[in-house]
Short mmCIF file of C-alpha atoms in Angstrom, two decimals:
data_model
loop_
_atom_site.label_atom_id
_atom_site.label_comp_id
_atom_site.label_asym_id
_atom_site.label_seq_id
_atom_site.Cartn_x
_atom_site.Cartn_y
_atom_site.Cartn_z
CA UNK A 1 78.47 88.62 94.08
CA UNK A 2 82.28 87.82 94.75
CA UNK A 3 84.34 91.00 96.25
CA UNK A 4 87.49 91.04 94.18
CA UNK A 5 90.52 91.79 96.10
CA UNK A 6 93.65 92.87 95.28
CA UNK A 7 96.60 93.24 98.59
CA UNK A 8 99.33 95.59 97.76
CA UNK A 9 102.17 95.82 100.60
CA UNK A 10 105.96 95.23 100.10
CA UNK A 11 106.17 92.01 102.91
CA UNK A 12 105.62 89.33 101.14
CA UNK A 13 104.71 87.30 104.60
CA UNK A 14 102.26 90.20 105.38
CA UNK A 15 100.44 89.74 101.61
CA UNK A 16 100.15 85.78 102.18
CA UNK A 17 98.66 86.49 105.85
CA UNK A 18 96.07 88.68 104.30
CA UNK A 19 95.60 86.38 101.51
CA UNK A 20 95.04 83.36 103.62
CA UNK A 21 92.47 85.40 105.82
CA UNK A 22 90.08 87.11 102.88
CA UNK A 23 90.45 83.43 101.37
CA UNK A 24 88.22 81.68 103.96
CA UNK A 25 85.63 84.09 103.83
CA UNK A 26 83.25 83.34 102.06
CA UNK A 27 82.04 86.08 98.97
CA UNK A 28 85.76 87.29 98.87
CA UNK A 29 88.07 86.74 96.08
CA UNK A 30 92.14 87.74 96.27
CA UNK A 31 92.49 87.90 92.46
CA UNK A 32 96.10 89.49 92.88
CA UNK A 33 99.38 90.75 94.93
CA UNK A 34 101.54 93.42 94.46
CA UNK A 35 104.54 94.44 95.93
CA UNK A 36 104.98 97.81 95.34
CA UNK A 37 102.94 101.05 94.30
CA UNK A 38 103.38 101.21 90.31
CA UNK A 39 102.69 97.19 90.39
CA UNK A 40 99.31 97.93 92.44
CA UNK A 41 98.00 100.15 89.58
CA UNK A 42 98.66 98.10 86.86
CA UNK A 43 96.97 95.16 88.72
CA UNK A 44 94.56 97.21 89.19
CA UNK A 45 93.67 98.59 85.56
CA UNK A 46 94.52 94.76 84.70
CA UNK A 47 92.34 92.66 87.69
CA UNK A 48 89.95 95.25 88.18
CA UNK A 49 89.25 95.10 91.70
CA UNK A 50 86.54 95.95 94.14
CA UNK A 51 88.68 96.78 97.18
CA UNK A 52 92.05 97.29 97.09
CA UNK A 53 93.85 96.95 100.78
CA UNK A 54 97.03 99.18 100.39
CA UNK A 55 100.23 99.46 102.43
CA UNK A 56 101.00 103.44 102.43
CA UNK A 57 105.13 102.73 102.71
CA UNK A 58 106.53 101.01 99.78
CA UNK A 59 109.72 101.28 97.19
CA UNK A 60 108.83 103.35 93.84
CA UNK A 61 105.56 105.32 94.05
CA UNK A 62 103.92 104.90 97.60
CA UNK A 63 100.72 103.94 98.98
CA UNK A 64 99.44 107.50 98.42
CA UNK A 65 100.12 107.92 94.64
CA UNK A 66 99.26 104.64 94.16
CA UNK A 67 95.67 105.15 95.50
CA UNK A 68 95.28 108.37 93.49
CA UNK A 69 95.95 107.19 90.44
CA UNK A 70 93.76 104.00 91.08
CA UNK A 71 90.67 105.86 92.21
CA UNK A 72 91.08 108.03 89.08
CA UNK A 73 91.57 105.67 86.65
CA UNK A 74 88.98 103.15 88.29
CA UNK A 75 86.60 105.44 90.89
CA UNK A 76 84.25 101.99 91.53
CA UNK A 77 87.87 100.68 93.01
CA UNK A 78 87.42 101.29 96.41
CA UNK A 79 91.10 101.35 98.94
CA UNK A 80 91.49 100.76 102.06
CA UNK A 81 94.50 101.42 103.49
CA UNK A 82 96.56 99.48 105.94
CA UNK A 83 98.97 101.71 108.44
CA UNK A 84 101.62 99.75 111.51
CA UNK A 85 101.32 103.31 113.42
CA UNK A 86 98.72 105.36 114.99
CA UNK A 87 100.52 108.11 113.94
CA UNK A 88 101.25 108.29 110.57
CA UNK A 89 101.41 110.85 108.13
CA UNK A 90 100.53 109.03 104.81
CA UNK A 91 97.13 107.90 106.38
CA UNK A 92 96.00 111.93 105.71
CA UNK A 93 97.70 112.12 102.53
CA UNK A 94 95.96 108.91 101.36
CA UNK A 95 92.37 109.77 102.30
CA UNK A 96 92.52 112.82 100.70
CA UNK A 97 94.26 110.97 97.38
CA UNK A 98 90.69 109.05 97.37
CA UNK A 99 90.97 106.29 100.22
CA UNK A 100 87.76 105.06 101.34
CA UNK A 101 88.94 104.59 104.82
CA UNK A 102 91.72 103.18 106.72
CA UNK A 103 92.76 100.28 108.93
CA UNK A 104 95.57 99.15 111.37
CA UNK A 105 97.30 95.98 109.98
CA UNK A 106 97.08 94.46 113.69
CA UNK A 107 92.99 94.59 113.00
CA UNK A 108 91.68 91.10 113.84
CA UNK A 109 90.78 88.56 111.01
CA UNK A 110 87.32 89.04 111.96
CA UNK A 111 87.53 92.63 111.77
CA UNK A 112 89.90 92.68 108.25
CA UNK A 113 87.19 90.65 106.59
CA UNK A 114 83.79 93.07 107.87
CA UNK A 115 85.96 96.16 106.25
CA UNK A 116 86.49 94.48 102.58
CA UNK A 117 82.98 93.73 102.90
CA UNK A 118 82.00 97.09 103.79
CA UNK A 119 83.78 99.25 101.40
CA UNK A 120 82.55 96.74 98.73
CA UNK A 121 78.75 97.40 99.78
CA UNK A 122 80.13 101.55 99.52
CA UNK A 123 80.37 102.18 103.11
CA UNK A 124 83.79 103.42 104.41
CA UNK A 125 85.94 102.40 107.24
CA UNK A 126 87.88 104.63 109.42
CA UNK A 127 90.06 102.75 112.22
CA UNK A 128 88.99 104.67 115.35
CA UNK A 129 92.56 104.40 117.18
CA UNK A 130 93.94 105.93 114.34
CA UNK A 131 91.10 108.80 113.46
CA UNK A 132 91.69 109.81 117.18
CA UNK A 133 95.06 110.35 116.63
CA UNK A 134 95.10 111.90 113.07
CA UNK A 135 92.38 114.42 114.59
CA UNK A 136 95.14 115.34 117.90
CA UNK A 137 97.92 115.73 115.05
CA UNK A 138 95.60 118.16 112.92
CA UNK A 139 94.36 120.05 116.07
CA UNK A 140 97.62 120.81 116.81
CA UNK A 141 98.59 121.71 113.88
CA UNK A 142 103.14 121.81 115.04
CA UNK A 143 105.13 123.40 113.26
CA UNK A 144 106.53 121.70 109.54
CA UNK A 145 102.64 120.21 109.73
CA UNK A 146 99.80 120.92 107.20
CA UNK A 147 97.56 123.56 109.15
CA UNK A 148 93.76 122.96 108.20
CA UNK A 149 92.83 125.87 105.50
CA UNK A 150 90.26 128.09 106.00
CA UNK A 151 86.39 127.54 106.60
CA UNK A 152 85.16 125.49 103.51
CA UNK A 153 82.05 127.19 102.52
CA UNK A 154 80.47 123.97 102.12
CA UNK A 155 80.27 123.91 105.59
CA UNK A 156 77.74 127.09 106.21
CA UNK A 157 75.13 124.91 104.55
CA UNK A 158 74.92 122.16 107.24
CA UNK A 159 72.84 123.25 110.44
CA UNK A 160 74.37 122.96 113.55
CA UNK A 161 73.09 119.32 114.38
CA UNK A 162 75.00 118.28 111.22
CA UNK A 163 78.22 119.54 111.80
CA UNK A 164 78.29 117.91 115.38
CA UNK A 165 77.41 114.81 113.85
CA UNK A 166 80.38 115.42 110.98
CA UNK A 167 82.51 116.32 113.93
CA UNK A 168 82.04 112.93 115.77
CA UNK A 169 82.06 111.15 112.63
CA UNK A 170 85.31 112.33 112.03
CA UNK A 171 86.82 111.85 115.30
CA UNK A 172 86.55 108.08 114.21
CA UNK A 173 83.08 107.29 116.15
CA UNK A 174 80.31 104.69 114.50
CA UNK A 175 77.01 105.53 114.03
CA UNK A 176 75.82 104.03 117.09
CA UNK A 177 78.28 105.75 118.98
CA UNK A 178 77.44 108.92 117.70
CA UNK A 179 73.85 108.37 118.60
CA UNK A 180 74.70 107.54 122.17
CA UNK A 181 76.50 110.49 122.51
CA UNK A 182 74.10 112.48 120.87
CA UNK A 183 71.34 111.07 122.34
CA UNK A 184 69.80 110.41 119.20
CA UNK A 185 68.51 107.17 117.17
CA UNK A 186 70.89 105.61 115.26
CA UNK A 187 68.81 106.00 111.98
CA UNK A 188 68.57 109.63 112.77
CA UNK A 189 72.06 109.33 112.50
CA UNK A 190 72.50 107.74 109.24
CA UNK A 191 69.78 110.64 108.10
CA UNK A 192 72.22 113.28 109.13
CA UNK A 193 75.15 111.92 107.18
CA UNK A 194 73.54 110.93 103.88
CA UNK A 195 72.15 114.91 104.17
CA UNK A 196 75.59 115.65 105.53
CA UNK A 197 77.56 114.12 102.25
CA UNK A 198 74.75 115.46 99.91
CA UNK A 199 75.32 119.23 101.28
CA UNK A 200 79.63 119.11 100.98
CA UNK A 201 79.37 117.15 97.71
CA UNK A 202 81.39 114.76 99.36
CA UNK A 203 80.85 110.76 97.51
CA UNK A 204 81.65 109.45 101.00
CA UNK A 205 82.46 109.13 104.56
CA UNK A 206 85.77 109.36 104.38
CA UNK A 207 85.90 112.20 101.97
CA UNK A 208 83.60 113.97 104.60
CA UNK A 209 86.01 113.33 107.70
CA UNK A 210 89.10 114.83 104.93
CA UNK A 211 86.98 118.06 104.11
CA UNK A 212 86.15 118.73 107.69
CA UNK A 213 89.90 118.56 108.34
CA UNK A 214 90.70 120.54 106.00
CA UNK A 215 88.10 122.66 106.73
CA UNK A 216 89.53 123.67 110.35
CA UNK A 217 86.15 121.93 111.94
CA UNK A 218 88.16 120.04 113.85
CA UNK A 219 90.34 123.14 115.14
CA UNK A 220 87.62 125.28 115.70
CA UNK A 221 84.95 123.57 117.30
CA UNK A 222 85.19 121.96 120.96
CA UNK A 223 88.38 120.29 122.30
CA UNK A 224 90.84 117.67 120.77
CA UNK A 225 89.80 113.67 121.38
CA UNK A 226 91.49 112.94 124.30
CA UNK A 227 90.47 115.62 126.82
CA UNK A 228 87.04 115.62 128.65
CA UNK A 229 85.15 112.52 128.98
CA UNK A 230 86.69 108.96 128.13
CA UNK A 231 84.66 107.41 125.35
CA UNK A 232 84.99 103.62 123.80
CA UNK A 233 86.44 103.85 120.81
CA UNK A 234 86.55 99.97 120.21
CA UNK A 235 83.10 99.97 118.68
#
């Protein structure tokens, strides 16, 4: 089946870059443009996408409100936003708006192209560079930020094992990077997530790494990325 695509970012040069990439690959369709946020959800309701690739900074409603009012109107849409910085508030506020993961627009063709097709097969895609950084801004929690709330009591019913694995997931590892670390199989892996989103009612990844920031996980348990051990996060 053909991945319809729609690219919503306010440079025009950007949109025609990203056009001309999805366009040689084969099983992906760009079946629109927009240029701002309001424009991106009536392409939306009108094109109906499968993946929508969405700039986060634009005139009118941004990135953010855009994707929450696509992935309520449409949930099958899936969005994957497209940041410039490593550090970049809307990123958070767009994941938890609905964002199926998140991508930096330097991303290689190559690499552009394998995230389309995995948030149209349901998967989600979380740029490590920038999950590592999001985490460090959340840990820290400065002052004028949005401190993680309290405990989620979805939490208390993953074991131990799982919440590691939610942990590393959502400092912006892959499966088989988790499994390294873990010194587990990578399929044992993928078991502990698909238990992980059935226990937090969560529909995906991405929704998983949001609750266990909100959750204070990430503040609670072990040391911010960054400190410790050096790990490839190129993966």
């Amino acid at each position: 089946m053909t991945i319809r695509v729609v690219i919503a970012d306010d440079d025009a040069l950007l949109r025609a870059g990203v056009a001309l990439v999805l366009g040689s690959a084969d099983g992906i369709e760009v079946v629109g443009e927009a240029a701002d946020g309001l424009q991106a959800v009536e392409l939306c309701r009108a094109a109906v996408p499968d993946v929508v690739l969405m700039d986060v900074r634009m005139p009118g409603i941004d990135g953010v409100e855009a994707t929450r009012r696509i992935v309520a109107a449409r949930p099958p849409t899936r969005v994957l936003v497209l940041t410039t910085f490593h550090h970049d508030d809307y990123v958070w506020g767009a994941l938890r708006a609905g964002a199926a993961g998140f991508l930096l627009k330097r991303a290689s063709p190559e690499r552009l192209i394998d995230a389309v097709q995995t948030l149209a097969a349901g998967e989600s895609v979380l740029d490590p560079a920038v999950t590592r950084d999001l985490v460090g801004q959340l840990v820290a929690a400065s002052p004028g930020r949005e401190r993680p709330g309290p405990r989620d009591r979805r939490l208390a019913r993953l074991t131990a094992r799982e919440r590691e694995v939610l942990r590393q997931a959502a400092e912006g590892y892959s499966n088989a990077q988790i499994a390294e670390l873990l010194l587990l199989a990578e399929s044992t892996v993928k078991t502990h997530l698909k238990r992980i989103l059935a226990k937090i009612d969560a529909r995906d990844r991405a929704q998983a790494v949001a609750i266990a920031y909100q959750s204070g996980l990430m503040a609670s348990e072990g040391e911010p990325p960054g400190n410790g051990t050096d790990r490839n996060l190129n993966e």
